[in-house]
């Protein structure tokens, strides 16, 4: 990771950021040159990073998880009603260094001791409504182990630990999947641990609004998820576990143009480059974003402490920016910081209510350069201004 800007480098960045745009005066043909940008990136880097140099032991397996996710269906592809994504976006992919917390295993530090052999993993989910408890909701964790025996061990151990913590009502039969541990949970959900070779598929399907509770359709949808996943794994060309260090950490330098996390090795801060279809698993409304991606020709998205979308061309980038801003129903338009690049749009969390004010509010800003859309967020005005400046300079760096 680059060191903080030296005084000389910052001065050069500021000088380079003083950009003059030629604008046509309203109502006339005369042209005038007006200073447009005077950006201060603070201590944020303005030179793209070499992500290969920054590799950690988790880099290969995290990016391999993304490769595996290219063979995982969105829940809305299996049931058109499940258009809301559920859960945190920060824990979608797994590695031995970033193991899952599931099935009653609540201590991350001892996951590898109890469940050895984890190579890569991915989580996806979908629900019928924004609040996952209000209707059909489904989650799939796909974990790849080194051997089938390790996957079987993980299935049995995780099922037992979960059942000890949350005793199920009864076991269930899951036709077509001979290696499984499937149960009706205490809350009338269907929970299953199912193996296929070296893969473990953990599913949780519920419908809290079903009256009276009926596990039959939940079990059938569980089988639909598993059948589809087994079929898709047939086209996944897995990187051998001893060659994960060869999996590229970046694609076309896109991740290097995002802002770095203060703590890049944190469990909550995985960085990766995603094909557009895979990134939809991270999006709160994949149905809306899928249409925006298709219309703008998005092929890749990089995620660090900022986001960078790559579209078909500059016009497509402008259209994508508008679509992403318009999707925010939980945030409201707000003023763009002074000196931000032309066309930058910002939204901010609501102020809350008089009885429950939101003391810290996040502002999220979208900017474009050429075929790229950058997204930054902050809670402090000065930090936001510096992040916008740094992200713009990263995108415009030659």
XYZ file of C-alpha atoms in Angstrom:
398
model
C 0.000 0.000 0.000
C 1.424 3.449 -0.912
C 2.658 5.549 1.970
C 0.777 8.792 2.809
C 1.433 11.618 0.364
C 4.634 13.503 0.922
C 4.458 17.287 0.823
C 6.050 17.395 -2.619
C 3.815 14.705 -4.049
C 0.719 16.349 -2.611
C 1.758 19.657 -4.145
C 2.166 17.999 -7.531
C -1.230 16.309 -7.170
C -2.886 19.600 -6.305
C -1.222 21.344 -9.210
C -2.291 18.594 -11.576
C -5.821 18.773 -10.241
C -6.273 22.424 -11.214
C -8.148 21.695 -14.400
C -9.545 24.268 -16.806
C -12.705 23.427 -18.723
C -13.847 25.329 -21.759
C -17.499 26.294 -21.390
C -19.830 28.107 -23.709
C -21.614 31.114 -22.214
C -25.407 30.864 -22.125
C -27.067 32.531 -25.086
C -23.863 33.221 -27.027
C -21.095 31.663 -29.058
C -18.178 33.057 -27.059
C -16.058 30.658 -25.017
C -14.341 31.359 -21.729
C -11.875 29.290 -19.697
C -12.963 28.853 -16.092
C -11.075 27.098 -13.321
C -13.223 24.046 -12.594
C -11.428 21.884 -10.056
C -9.105 22.576 -7.163
C -8.915 19.222 -5.450
C -7.354 18.397 -2.105
C -6.943 14.620 -1.653
C -5.465 15.011 1.834
C -3.399 11.945 2.676
C -5.321 9.617 0.388
C -3.284 8.073 -2.440
C -3.692 9.545 -5.909
C -1.477 7.050 -7.738
C -2.992 3.636 -8.613
C -1.711 0.817 -6.419
C -0.074 -2.391 -7.593
C -2.406 -4.902 -5.937
C -0.071 -7.810 -6.699
C 2.532 -6.191 -4.462
C -0.067 -5.974 -1.680
C -1.042 -9.659 -1.772
C -1.826 -11.319 1.545
C -2.362 -15.038 2.297
C -6.099 -14.447 1.766
C -5.850 -12.710 -1.623
C -5.897 -15.784 -3.839
C -8.700 -17.563 -2.021
C -10.865 -14.436 -1.849
C -10.531 -13.866 -5.586
C -11.067 -17.611 -6.135
C -14.315 -17.226 -4.193
C -15.346 -14.628 -6.759
C -14.456 -17.058 -9.566
C -16.610 -19.700 -7.882
C -19.437 -17.174 -7.484
C -19.648 -16.935 -11.266
C -21.285 -20.371 -10.925
C -23.783 -19.428 -8.198
C -27.314 -18.312 -9.057
C -28.920 -15.181 -7.707
C -31.957 -16.133 -5.661
C -34.124 -14.023 -7.954
C -33.039 -16.320 -10.814
C -34.564 -19.246 -8.937
C -37.657 -17.401 -7.705
C -38.613 -14.111 -9.361
C -40.102 -12.800 -6.106
C -36.775 -12.760 -4.259
C -35.577 -9.357 -5.492
C -34.138 -8.088 -2.199
C -30.660 -9.133 -1.194
C -30.240 -10.011 2.468
C -27.395 -9.767 4.945
C -24.178 -7.788 5.096
C -22.281 -7.257 1.844
C -18.941 -7.462 3.647
C -19.012 -11.209 4.281
C -19.975 -12.637 0.909
C -16.717 -14.442 0.199
C -14.768 -16.696 2.511
C -11.261 -18.047 2.954
C -9.313 -19.793 5.684
C -8.301 -16.308 6.837
C -11.908 -15.045 6.561
C -14.001 -18.071 7.600
C -17.783 -18.003 7.873
C -19.709 -17.661 11.105
C -22.571 -20.086 10.633
C -24.214 -23.189 11.943
C -23.504 -22.425 15.600
C -19.746 -21.830 15.148
C -19.470 -18.372 16.654
C -15.726 -18.073 17.248
C -13.947 -17.225 14.009
C -10.518 -17.900 15.467
C -11.137 -21.615 15.989
C -13.105 -22.317 12.812
C -10.080 -23.745 10.991
C -9.177 -25.927 13.946
C -12.648 -27.456 14.030
C -13.346 -27.346 10.304
C -10.027 -27.814 8.447
C -9.480 -27.597 4.719
C -11.531 -24.540 3.716
C -10.289 -23.264 0.339
C -12.908 -20.720 -0.737
C -16.535 -19.855 -0.161
C -19.428 -17.657 -1.176
C -22.708 -16.558 0.373
C -25.790 -15.369 -1.433
C -29.364 -14.768 -0.419
C -32.636 -13.184 -1.356
C -35.931 -12.249 0.184
C -39.346 -11.227 -1.028
C -39.348 -7.968 0.946
C -36.741 -5.558 2.265
C -37.217 -7.004 5.744
C -36.267 -10.659 5.413
C -38.750 -11.762 8.087
C -41.697 -10.557 5.993
C -42.099 -13.469 3.624
C -40.008 -16.007 1.759
C -36.288 -15.718 2.478
C -33.434 -17.972 1.383
C -29.687 -18.093 1.995
C -26.990 -20.302 0.494
C -23.419 -20.684 1.731
C -21.197 -22.579 -0.711
C -17.937 -23.790 0.859
C -15.154 -25.536 -1.033
C -12.814 -27.833 0.875
C -9.625 -29.601 -0.164
C -11.188 -33.088 -0.027
C -14.669 -34.633 0.052
C -13.839 -36.080 3.463
C -13.260 -32.582 4.845
C -16.591 -31.452 3.389
C -18.365 -34.388 5.054
C -16.658 -33.616 8.355
C -17.739 -29.967 8.080
C -21.322 -31.009 7.309
C -21.602 -33.242 10.366
C -19.812 -30.958 12.788
C -21.665 -27.783 11.779
C -25.028 -29.538 11.830
C -24.354 -30.952 15.286
C -23.193 -27.636 16.694
C -26.182 -25.814 15.266
C -28.600 -28.407 16.615
C -27.052 -28.149 20.065
C -27.530 -24.412 20.079
C -30.909 -24.350 18.315
C -32.607 -27.762 18.731
C -34.672 -28.526 15.605
C -38.220 -29.839 15.611
C -37.479 -32.843 13.410
C -35.165 -34.234 10.714
C -36.356 -34.052 7.098
C -35.742 -36.180 4.007
C -34.122 -34.444 1.037
C -34.619 -36.623 -2.066
C -31.851 -36.539 -4.651
C -29.114 -35.551 -2.208
C -27.901 -38.630 -0.336
C -25.261 -36.791 1.719
C -27.215 -34.282 3.756
C -28.311 -33.278 7.240
C -31.655 -31.506 6.857
C -33.974 -30.319 9.623
C -37.118 -28.378 10.371
C -35.889 -25.639 12.672
C -37.510 -24.457 15.879
C -38.838 -21.530 13.832
C -40.353 -23.668 11.054
C -37.548 -22.958 8.595
C -35.806 -25.661 6.559
C -32.084 -25.816 7.274
C -29.809 -28.161 5.371
C -26.142 -29.089 5.221
C -25.528 -30.951 1.974
C -22.270 -32.108 0.395
C -21.338 -32.685 -3.225
C -17.784 -33.938 -3.534
C -15.511 -31.387 -1.876
C -18.316 -28.824 -1.634
C -20.582 -28.106 1.317
C -23.837 -26.279 0.664
C -25.540 -24.816 3.712
C -29.049 -23.501 3.088
C -31.659 -21.790 5.231
C -35.126 -21.230 3.759
C -37.926 -19.630 5.764
C -41.277 -17.923 5.427
C -42.280 -16.229 8.654
C -45.632 -15.088 7.233
C -46.861 -18.555 6.253
C -50.053 -19.308 8.147
C -50.205 -22.065 9.171
C -46.498 -22.933 8.823
C -45.852 -25.421 6.027
C -42.372 -26.765 5.491
C -43.209 -28.641 2.265
C -42.721 -25.667 -0.128
C -39.612 -24.604 1.795
C -38.137 -28.075 1.423
C -38.947 -28.065 -2.280
C -37.246 -24.698 -2.769
C -34.240 -25.993 -0.828
C -34.024 -28.836 -3.306
C -34.331 -26.371 -6.192
C -31.395 -24.357 -4.837
C -29.230 -27.434 -4.343
C -30.096 -29.048 -7.680
C -29.220 -25.816 -9.477
C -25.978 -25.385 -7.557
C -24.778 -28.917 -8.259
C -25.494 -28.386 -11.963
C -23.569 -25.086 -12.030
C -20.552 -26.550 -10.259
C -20.072 -28.810 -13.259
C -18.744 -25.831 -15.247
C -16.536 -24.393 -12.501
C -12.841 -24.923 -13.242
C -11.422 -24.802 -9.718
C -7.923 -23.487 -9.132
C -5.949 -26.141 -7.197
C -5.525 -25.197 -3.552
C -1.739 -25.120 -3.858
C -1.923 -22.641 -6.750
C -4.139 -19.957 -5.225
C -1.158 -17.590 -5.147
C -1.376 -17.585 -8.962
C -4.951 -16.270 -9.049
C -4.731 -12.649 -10.274
C -5.381 -10.129 -7.515
C -6.552 -7.452 -9.943
C -8.035 -7.255 -13.429
C -6.916 -4.493 -15.783
C -5.673 -2.465 -12.814
C -9.234 -1.632 -11.786
C -8.869 -2.547 -8.103
C -5.703 -0.472 -7.926
C -7.803 2.606 -8.689
C -9.999 2.215 -5.614
C -9.203 3.757 -2.244
C -7.478 1.341 0.142
C -9.060 0.259 3.402
C -7.296 1.530 6.538
C -7.105 -2.121 7.644
C -7.113 -4.213 4.452
C -6.796 -7.519 6.333
C -9.910 -6.940 8.438
C -12.601 -9.628 8.178
C -15.100 -6.935 7.194
C -12.939 -5.395 4.455
C -12.379 -7.911 1.652
C -11.216 -6.308 -1.599
C -11.795 -7.852 -5.000
C -12.711 -7.345 -8.634
C -16.112 -8.764 -9.578
C -17.689 -9.585 -12.931
C -20.907 -7.574 -13.102
C -23.134 -10.625 -12.562
C -21.220 -11.611 -9.416
C -21.379 -8.111 -7.986
C -25.173 -8.302 -8.128
C -24.993 -10.729 -5.181
C -23.692 -7.804 -3.099
C -26.363 -5.358 -4.228
C -29.461 -4.661 -2.139
C -31.723 -4.626 -5.234
C -30.082 -6.880 -7.799
C -33.164 -6.758 -10.027
C -32.887 -2.986 -10.510
C -29.112 -2.933 -10.710
C -29.053 -5.792 -13.235
C -31.113 -3.664 -15.629
C -28.845 -0.668 -15.035
C -25.747 -2.816 -15.649
C -27.147 -4.220 -18.874
C -28.137 -0.787 -20.170
C -24.714 0.697 -19.342
C -22.668 -2.309 -20.467
C -21.020 -2.825 -17.065
C -18.509 -5.666 -17.171
C -16.429 -5.244 -13.988
C -16.778 -3.693 -10.531
C -13.849 -3.189 -8.147
C -14.386 -2.804 -4.414
C -11.908 -1.383 -1.941
C -12.787 1.464 0.404
C -14.505 2.902 -2.661
C -16.239 1.368 -5.672
C -15.311 1.649 -9.335
C -17.702 0.470 -12.063
C -16.466 0.003 -15.646
C -19.106 0.675 -18.284
C -19.187 0.561 -22.086
C -18.266 4.224 -22.658
C -18.487 7.723 -21.183
C -22.176 8.161 -22.040
C -22.956 4.814 -20.408
C -21.102 5.918 -17.281
C -23.342 8.977 -17.017
C -26.440 6.828 -17.411
C -25.231 4.369 -14.782
C -24.541 7.174 -12.313
C -28.112 8.439 -12.721
C -29.569 4.959 -12.317
C -27.578 4.194 -9.163
C -28.500 7.518 -7.558
C -32.171 7.055 -8.426
C -32.222 3.658 -6.709
C -31.579 5.218 -3.291
C -34.934 5.203 -1.533
C -33.265 5.192 1.883
C -31.096 8.263 1.198
C -31.874 11.745 -0.072
C -30.138 14.145 -2.508
C -27.744 16.532 -0.829
C -25.371 19.293 -1.888
C -22.203 18.281 -3.682
C -18.995 19.496 -1.997
C -17.473 22.619 -3.517
C -14.878 21.899 -6.191
C -16.083 18.373 -6.900
C -15.824 17.174 -10.514
C -18.710 18.296 -12.741
C -21.641 15.885 -12.657
C -20.879 14.536 -9.187
C -24.074 13.571 -7.348
C -24.415 12.933 -3.626
C -27.054 11.385 -1.386
C -27.259 11.336 2.403
C -28.962 9.255 5.057
C -32.087 10.780 6.590
C -31.834 12.817 9.773
C -34.010 10.285 11.566
C -36.935 11.454 13.687
C -37.173 14.089 16.429
C -37.423 11.316 19.009
C -34.653 9.287 17.413
C -32.284 11.571 15.490
C -29.436 10.078 13.477
C -26.367 11.643 15.081
C -23.923 10.369 12.437
C -25.076 10.367 8.841
C -23.279 8.854 5.871
C -23.025 10.803 2.638
C -22.355 8.857 -0.562
C -21.109 10.551 -3.725
C -20.969 9.323 -7.321
C -18.577 10.724 -9.945
C -17.615 9.780 -13.472
C -14.536 9.895 -15.633
C -14.518 8.476 -19.132
C -16.161 5.018 -18.914
C -15.804 4.740 -15.132
C -18.112 5.516 -12.206
C -16.509 5.983 -8.796
C -18.398 5.867 -5.494
C -17.093 7.157 -2.158
C -18.756 7.548 1.238
C -17.912 9.373 4.460
C -19.515 10.782 7.594
C -17.403 13.961 7.826
C -17.518 16.762 5.188
C -13.743 17.244 4.938
C -13.126 13.514 4.653
C -15.778 13.260 1.961
C -14.194 16.108 -0.021
C -10.778 14.468 0.166
C -12.127 11.071 -0.823
C -13.862 12.563 -3.869
C -10.632 14.308 -4.859
C -8.508 11.189 -4.426
C -10.946 8.942 -6.285
C -11.132 11.363 -9.205
C -7.342 11.619 -9.394
C -7.044 7.829 -9.284
C -9.423 7.516 -12.212
C -7.739 10.244 -14.264
C -4.181 9.093 -13.552
C -2.348 8.161 -16.753
